[in-house]
Each structure stands twice: as structure tokens, then as C-alpha cells.
Amino acid sequence: MTTRAAPTEIAIHAPDAQRMGFFTDTTVCIGCKACEVACKQWNDLPADGSRFGRGSSYDHTGSLNASTWRHVRFVEIAEPTPQAREDAVQRLEAGGGGRVPDIPATGGGSGSGAGDLDLVAIASQRAAPPGAVDVAAAVAAMDEWVFMSDVCKHCTNAGCLDACPTGALIRTEFETVVLQADVCNGCGYCVPACPFGVVARDPDDGRAAKCTLCYDRLQDGLEPACAKSCPTDSIQFGPYDELVDLAARRVGELHARGMPDAYLYGASDDPDQELAGGLGAFFLLTQPPERYGLPAQADSPVQENVLPATTAAYGAALLAAAGAAAAFLGAARRSAGHGPLRFARRRAIRSWQR
């Protein structure tokens, strides 16, 4: 029995204008992509089309872009953990009554790679007929699948916000980062400034676009469309501090249930370890972040390089201006002070000459 709160247990207090955010629990995501559909429907975003042919992946909706602000990643891991393989073998044995001594690779021999298993050989080693093979268990032995609904992270230290020269990107009263399309000039500076690769430009008009965390719904006291549509409560929405406490309890619960690899990405207890100062949309993961297409470090190139250089340039310019102003004032004072003395001396000389 899980202890995660239902969405109704986290009240939305729009008038209080406290920080709001997302907590995405990947351990209960089923990859249904309902959040993608709800996001597109509410924000009137065009469909990108369903297309396969992306290597060996079953993910057919691409990635985050200017018209997809929520995307469920299919993380198909070619080499499952030893525990996942052991669980798969136990399921195979329980399903057919026969023992599976070794899972052979295609072409004979003992399988050392996770992605080269021979399902026909697995079936022939069991007492049950080949047609009774537990296909789900066999697939689990081959690959470990996890899903993650990806979205803009609404960073505390948002690189895109710092890079925007027009004020199109703003921080709202809910501490979310919103991009105003009518103010964007299409310069694209925000795109490389995002360490997560979230911000993208519309190929038609060049303007940038990303998740707004349903700012219009928040203003009316409603939860975002994606969280509203999630059938497993994988996407939790509410006051940020409450979500962090909820997520920490969930991690403790998973550890107690034998999942020691569960951890929070983007909501660390150590401020020095926070990604981008802390993510307004953070995740519970069970694999290294790179497996989910997330960076282990989230330092914006703009904040690391451009802003310090710009600050230094502004500082040097201010110092130069201050020096010029001081020199000008000093000269003016000297001129003002010597003027009367010079004229007084001239008058004295002329009076003596007379």
C-alpha cells in the first residue's frame, strides 16, 4: 500500500501566490501518454504525428519541441539490473513449472548480453509447451523498461530567463517560468541557454515556446491539464514545499520495499547539489539521469560564461565612466577656483602699471 497523496489532498491556493510545481514519480508511469494529449488539447498545440522507425524504440511521439510541451520518454534499457533479470527468470519458472538454468543467446551458447536472448530456446527448456511462454517475463529478461513524462523544469536559476533580451520570459507569482509569445522576437538566445534542451523555436515563425505550467489554469485555481489527466497519479501538482515532502516520503517507502536506487532528481537536501538552484518540476528516478536523457549537471552556459563576462564588462565600463566623471569634475573645480585668482592678479598688475 502506497502512501502517496491523491491530487485532491494537495489544495491549490492561487490567491496565496506560493510556489507551485510538478513532482513526477516515474515508478508508476505506464507510458500511456495521456498527459501529452491533454497538454496539446488545452494549449491548442498541433499534433506532431505518430511515427515509428526510431531505431529499436517504441516511442513514437518524438521529443519536447515548440509544439510538444509534455513528452513521455520510453527508456528501453538494453542491459537490465541483476535484480530485474532474476525477477524475470523467477516469473518464467513460475509460469511453466520448469527451471531455466541459463538463458541462451541467439546462435547458441550462454547469453552474456541482455539484448541477444533466444526466446525459442527459452521456450524449449520449459516443461510447458512453447505456446505457453510467459512473453512478458521473457521480454523483461531481455530489457528493462521505464517511462518518464518530461517537461520544462521551471528552474530556480533559469538560464533561459537570464538570456532573454526582450523580457518575453518572465517569472510568475507562482515561481514558474512563462514564455510570452507576443513579446518574443525569435532571437533564439534562450534555446542554448537551457541545459535541459527544453526550449525550442517554432519552425514557422521562429519564436520560442515551452511549457507554461498551465499559467492560465493556475490563475483560476485549477491544476495543469497534464496532472489532471494522469491516470496513475505519476504527475503530482501542488505547492512546491508540500510536493518535496511528499516525494521524500515516497523515496523512503520505495527504499523500504527493496528499491534502494530510487532518488529525487532536482530536489536535493543539499543546496550545493541542487540542479539549476532547484527544479520546479522534479522527478523520482531509479536509474542514472543520463538513462532518461537528463544531464547529471545542469549548469547553463549563459550563467557560466556570458553573464560573468557581461558583468565584468559592465563593471569595467562603470569604472571607466566613474573615472572620466571624476577627472571632469576635478578639472572643472580647478578651473572654477583659478579663474577669480587669475583675474584678480591681472587687475593688480594693471593697477601697479598705472
C-alpha positions as semicolon CSV with decimal commas, in nm:
position;residue;x (nm);y (nm);z (nm)
1;M;0,000;0,000;0,000
2;T;0,150;0,328;-0,107
3;T;0,135;0,643;0,099
4;R;0,130;0,886;-0,190
5;A;-0,137;1,150;-0,162
6;A;-0,411;1,177;-0,419
7;P;-0,419;1,503;-0,614
8;T;-0,719;1,624;-0,417
9;E;-0,515;1,613;-0,097
10;I;-0,294;1,896;-0,223
11;A;-0,501;2,212;-0,232
12;I;-0,434;2,482;-0,488
13;H;-0,415;2,827;-0,333
14;A;-0,395;3,064;-0,625
15;P;-0,459;3,382;-0,421
16;D;-0,165;3,299;-0,193
17;A;0,069;3,303;-0,495
18;Q;0,303;3,050;-0,335
19;R;0,546;2,847;-0,541
20;M;0,377;2,568;-0,735
21;G;0,541;2,277;-0,912
22;F;0,539;1,924;-1,051
23;F;0,656;1,601;-0,889
24;T;0,676;1,317;-1,140
25;D;0,706;0,966;-0,998
26;T;0,847;0,752;-1,279
27;T;0,788;0,427;-1,088
28;V;0,412;0,448;-1,150
29;C;0,419;0,592;-1,503
30;I;0,270;0,345;-1,752
31;G;0,366;0,533;-2,069
32;C;0,007;0,597;-2,177
33;K;0,088;0,950;-2,299
34;A;-0,243;1,086;-2,172
35;C;-0,052;1,387;-2,039
36;E;0,081;1,461;-2,387
37;V;-0,267;1,459;-2,534
38;A;-0,414;1,672;-2,256
39;C;-0,135;1,927;-2,289
40;K;-0,187;1,960;-2,662
41;Q;-0,562;1,981;-2,627
42;W;-0,564;2,251;-2,360
43;N;-0,289;2,464;-2,517
44;D;-0,421;2,416;-2,871
45;L;-0,092;2,271;-2,993
46;P;-0,072;2,089;-3,326
47;A;-0,018;1,716;-3,341
48;D;0,332;1,610;-3,442
49;G;0,212;1,280;-3,583
50;S;0,281;0,925;-3,470
51;R;0,574;0,767;-3,644
52;F;0,793;0,470;-3,566
53;G;1,128;0,391;-3,720
54;R;1,333;0,542;-3,438
55;G;1,580;0,258;-3,408
56;S;1,464;-0,005;-3,160
57;S;1,244;0,231;-2,958
58;Y;0,867;0,203;-2,928
59;D;0,843;0,575;-2,851
60;H;0,661;0,721;-3,149
61;T;0,597;1,083;-3,048
62;G;0,943;1,233;-3,078
63;S;1,063;1,468;-2,806
64;L;0,998;1,805;-2,645
65;N;0,977;2,082;-2,904
66;A;0,788;2,402;-2,981
67;S;0,460;2,213;-3,026
68;T;0,513;1,933;-2,771
69;W;0,543;2,069;-2,417
70;R;0,498;1,730;-2,246
71;H;0,661;1,414;-2,372
72;V;0,666;1,065;-2,223
73;R;1,007;0,912;-2,278
74;F;1,028;0,538;-2,335
75;V;1,352;0,438;-2,166
76;E;1,437;0,094;-2,304
77;I;1,745;-0,028;-2,123
78;A;1,939;-0,296;-2,310
79;E;2,113;-0,430;-2,001
80;P;1,876;-0,481;-1,706
81;T;1,996;-0,485;-1,350
82;P;2,079;-0,826;-1,196
83;Q;1,766;-0,800;-0,983
84;A;1,548;-0,740;-1,288
85;R;1,698;-1,045;-1,462
86;E;1,648;-1,261;-1,153
87;D;1,286;-1,150;-1,124
88;A;1,226;-1,231;-1,490
89;V;1,372;-1,580;-1,453
90;Q;1,157;-1,646;-1,145
91;R;0,848;-1,542;-1,339
92;L;0,943;-1,779;-1,621
93;E;0,989;-2,069;-1,379
94;A;0,664;-1,996;-1,201
95;G;0,472;-1,972;-1,528
96;G;0,572;-2,311;-1,674
97;G;0,688;-2,520;-1,383
98;G;1,026;-2,586;-1,540
99;R;1,358;-2,441;-1,432
100;V;1,550;-2,210;-1,659
101;P;1,918;-2,292;-1,591
102;D;2,067;-2,043;-1,836
103;I;1,908;-1,803;-2,080
104;P;2,091;-1,869;-2,407
105;A;2,181;-1,610;-2,663
106;T;2,075;-1,638;-3,024
107;G;2,315;-1,856;-3,216
108;G;2,379;-2,088;-2,923
109;G;2,589;-2,060;-2,610
110;S;2,523;-1,887;-2,284
111;G;2,383;-1,535;-2,321
112;S;2,614;-1,273;-2,179
113;G;2,436;-0,981;-2,338
114;A;2,091;-0,872;-2,229
115;G;1,966;-0,791;-2,576
116;D;2,062;-1,119;-2,756
117;L;1,830;-1,371;-2,591
118;D;1,672;-1,658;-2,787
119;L;1,304;-1,678;-2,690
120;V;1,259;-2,008;-2,879
121;A;1,537;-2,164;-2,672
122;I;1,378;-2,033;-2,355
123;A;1,050;-2,197;-2,451
124;S;1,216;-2,531;-2,537
125;Q;1,379;-2,554;-2,193
126;R;1,049;-2,539;-2,012
127;A;0,812;-2,820;-1,933
128;A;0,520;-2,623;-2,070
129;P;0,458;-2,614;-2,446
130;P;0,622;-2,330;-2,639
131;G;0,289;-2,154;-2,684
132;A;0,258;-2,110;-2,307
133;V;0,572;-1,899;-2,271
134;D;0,533;-1,601;-2,040
135;V;0,624;-1,347;-2,306
136;A;0,616;-1,055;-2,061
137;A;0,872;-1,229;-1,842
138;A;1,091;-1,313;-2,140
139;V;1,084;-0,951;-2,254
140;A;1,162;-0,840;-1,900
141;A;1,467;-1,066;-1,909
142;M;1,577;-0,902;-2,231
143;D;1,513;-0,538;-2,149
144;E;1,414;-0,320;-1,859
145;W;1,161;-0,055;-1,946
146;V;1,092;0,264;-1,755
147;F;0,888;0,566;-1,856
148;M;0,925;0,932;-1,771
149;S;0,693;1,219;-1,855
150;D;0,935;1,500;-1,939
151;V;0,854;1,870;-1,920
152;C;1,011;2,212;-1,864
153;K;1,183;2,216;-1,525
154;H;1,086;2,575;-1,429
155;C;1,430;2,620;-1,275
156;T;1,500;2,840;-0,977
157;N;1,804;2,975;-1,164
158;A;1,662;2,968;-1,515
159;G;1,925;3,016;-1,785
160;C;1,660;3,093;-2,047
161;L;1,525;3,375;-1,832
162;D;1,870;3,529;-1,795
163;A;1,941;3,505;-2,167
164;C;1,618;3,665;-2,293
165;P;1,684;4,024;-2,411
166;T;1,320;4,127;-2,464
167;G;1,150;4,023;-2,141
168;A;0,947;3,758;-2,319
169;L;1,044;3,510;-2,047
170;I;0,910;3,607;-1,705
171;R;0,884;3,455;-1,359
172;T;0,524;3,448;-1,242
173;E;0,376;3,487;-0,896
174;F;0,379;3,105;-0,874
175;E;0,759;3,100;-0,929
176;T;0,707;2,937;-1,268
177;V;0,885;3,049;-1,586
178;V;0,649;3,152;-1,865
179;L;0,735;3,250;-2,222
180;Q;0,515;3,523;-2,371
181;A;0,485;3,453;-2,742
182;D;0,367;3,804;-2,825
183;V;0,687;3,955;-2,678
184;C;0,934;3,702;-2,820
185;N;1,138;3,836;-3,114
186;G;1,268;3,496;-3,223
187;C;1,634;3,568;-3,142
188;G;1,678;3,215;-3,005
189;Y;1,917;3,308;-2,723
190;C;1,708;3,107;-2,477
191;V;1,749;2,781;-2,669
192;P;2,119;2,713;-2,595
193;A;2,081;2,871;-2,250
194;C;1,858;2,583;-2,134
195;P;2,074;2,296;-2,003
196;F;1,783;2,051;-2,043
197;G;1,716;2,117;-2,411
198;V;1,356;2,213;-2,337
199;V;1,314;2,548;-2,513
200;A;1,267;2,523;-2,889
201;R;1,182;2,760;-3,173
202;D;0,877;2,729;-3,391
203;P;0,996;2,636;-3,741
204;D;0,728;2,859;-3,897
205;D;0,775;3,195;-3,724
206;G;1,100;3,139;-3,531
207;R;0,954;3,229;-3,191
208;A;1,041;3,014;-2,891
209;A;0,788;2,805;-2,700
210;K;0,773;2,577;-2,398
211;C;0,554;2,459;-2,110
212;T;0,385;2,736;-1,912
213;L;0,279;2,501;-1,631
214;C;-0,074;2,597;-1,745
215;Y;-0,039;2,950;-1,611
216;D;-0,391;3,036;-1,724
217;R;-0,534;2,743;-1,528
218;L;-0,331;2,829;-1,219
219;Q;-0,475;3,179;-1,220
220;D;-0,821;3,020;-1,196
221;G;-0,717;2,782;-0,918
222;L;-0,705;2,475;-1,145
223;E;-0,432;2,215;-1,173
224;P;-0,244;2,178;-1,504
225;A;-0,404;1,968;-1,774
226;C;-0,131;1,701;-1,772
227;A;-0,160;1,635;-1,398
228;K;-0,539;1,633;-1,424
229;S;-0,531;1,364;-1,692
230;C;-0,269;1,130;-1,540
231;P;-0,448;0,800;-1,457
232;T;-0,183;0,672;-1,212
233;D;-0,101;1,000;-1,034
234;S;0,251;0,978;-1,168
235;I;0,234;1,355;-1,221
236;Q;0,164;1,528;-0,892
237;F;0,095;1,902;-0,876
238;G;0,071;2,141;-0,585
239;P;0,262;2,374;-0,353
240;Y;0,630;2,310;-0,406
241;D;0,731;2,253;-0,044
242;E;0,449;2,006;0,008
243;L;0,549;1,818;-0,305
244;V;0,910;1,789;-0,186
245;D;0,793;1,642;0,146
246;L;0,560;1,404;-0,037
247;A;0,838;1,294;-0,271
248;A;1,083;1,235;0,016
249;R;0,828;1,007;0,186
250;R;0,776;0,822;-0,140
251;V;1,152;0,762;-0,177
252;G;1,166;0,628;0,180
253;E;0,876;0,398;0,104
254;L;1,046;0,259;-0,206
255;H;1,370;0,203;-0,016
256;A;1,176;0,007;0,247
257;R;1,021;-0,204;-0,030
258;G;1,357;-0,307;-0,172
259;M;1,424;-0,033;-0,427
260;P;1,738;0,133;-0,290
261;D;1,817;0,302;-0,621
262;A;1,518;0,537;-0,600
263;Y;1,616;0,902;-0,560
264;L;1,493;1,253;-0,634
265;Y;1,630;1,444;-0,931
266;G;1,611;1,820;-0,891
267;A;1,505;1,838;-0,525
268;S;1,817;1,768;-0,321
269;D;1,851;1,821;0,053
270;D;2,192;1,974;-0,007
271;P;2,165;2,323;-0,163
272;D;2,512;2,284;-0,313
273;Q;2,391;1,980;-0,508
274;E;2,078;2,144;-0,645
275;L;2,037;2,143;-1,022
276;A;1,989;2,498;-1,153
277;G;1,919;2,610;-0,797
278;G;1,637;2,357;-0,766
279;L;1,382;2,238;-1,022
280;G;1,020;2,346;-1,002
281;A;0,940;2,022;-1,187
282;F;1,143;1,741;-1,029
283;F;1,144;1,364;-1,067
284;L;1,174;1,038;-0,881
285;L;1,414;0,817;-1,076
286;T;1,556;0,469;-1,036
287;Q;1,829;0,489;-1,300
288;P;2,115;0,734;-1,360
289;P;1,977;1,058;-1,506
290;E;2,155;1,004;-1,836
291;R;1,935;0,698;-1,897
292;Y;1,635;0,933;-1,906
293;G;1,807;1,184;-2,130
294;L;1,867;1,419;-1,836
295;P;2,202;1,584;-1,758
296;A;2,387;1,491;-1,440
297;Q;2,484;1,859;-1,410
298;A;2,254;2,139;-1,517
299;D;2,474;2,444;-1,549
300;S;2,354;2,693;-1,806
301;P;2,630;2,808;-2,046
302;V;2,480;3,156;-2,027
303;Q;2,504;3,170;-1,649
304;E;2,851;3,014;-1,650
305;N;3,014;3,219;-1,925
306;V;2,805;3,500;-2,070
307;L;2,668;3,654;-1,750
308;P;3,004;3,673;-1,566
309;A;3,169;3,821;-1,876
310;T;2,885;4,068;-1,919
311;T;2,901;4,163;-1,553
312;A;3,276;4,216;-1,578
313;A;3,231;4,428;-1,891
314;Y;2,963;4,638;-1,726
315;G;3,183;4,676;-1,420
316;A;3,477;4,793;-1,629
317;A;3,255;5,037;-1,818
318;L;3,116;5,178;-1,495
319;L;3,466;5,220;-1,352
320;A;3,580;5,396;-1,669
321;A;3,276;5,623;-1,661
322;A;3,332;5,698;-1,294
323;G;3,697;5,781;-1,362
324;A;3,606;6,011;-1,651
325;A;3,343;6,184;-1,440
326;A;3,589;6,231;-1,153
327;A;3,850;6,376;-1,389
328;F;3,597;6,612;-1,545
329;L;3,472;6,734;-1,208
330;G;3,828;6,783;-1,085
331;A;3,917;6,988;-1,390
332;A;3,605;7,194;-1,355
333;R;3,680;7,266;-0,992
334;R;4,036;7,372;-1,074
335;S;3,915;7,597;-1,350
336;A;3,649;7,748;-1,128
337;G;3,898;7,801;-0,843
338;H;4,176;7,958;-1,052
339;G;3,958;8,183;-1,258
340;P;3,893;8,460;-0,996
341;L;4,256;8,450;-0,876
342;R;4,383;8,495;-1,230
343;F;4,156;8,789;-1,296
344;A;4,243;8,945;-0,956
345;R;4,615;8,922;-1,032
346;R;4,566;9,082;-1,373
347;R;4,378;9,370;-1,215
348;A;4,656;9,417;-0,956
349;I;4,925;9,422;-1,227
350;R;4,732;9,676;-1,436
351;S;4,677;9,896;-1,129
352;W;5,053;9,894;-1,049
353;Q;5,145;9,976;-1,406
354;R;4,926;10,284;-1,393
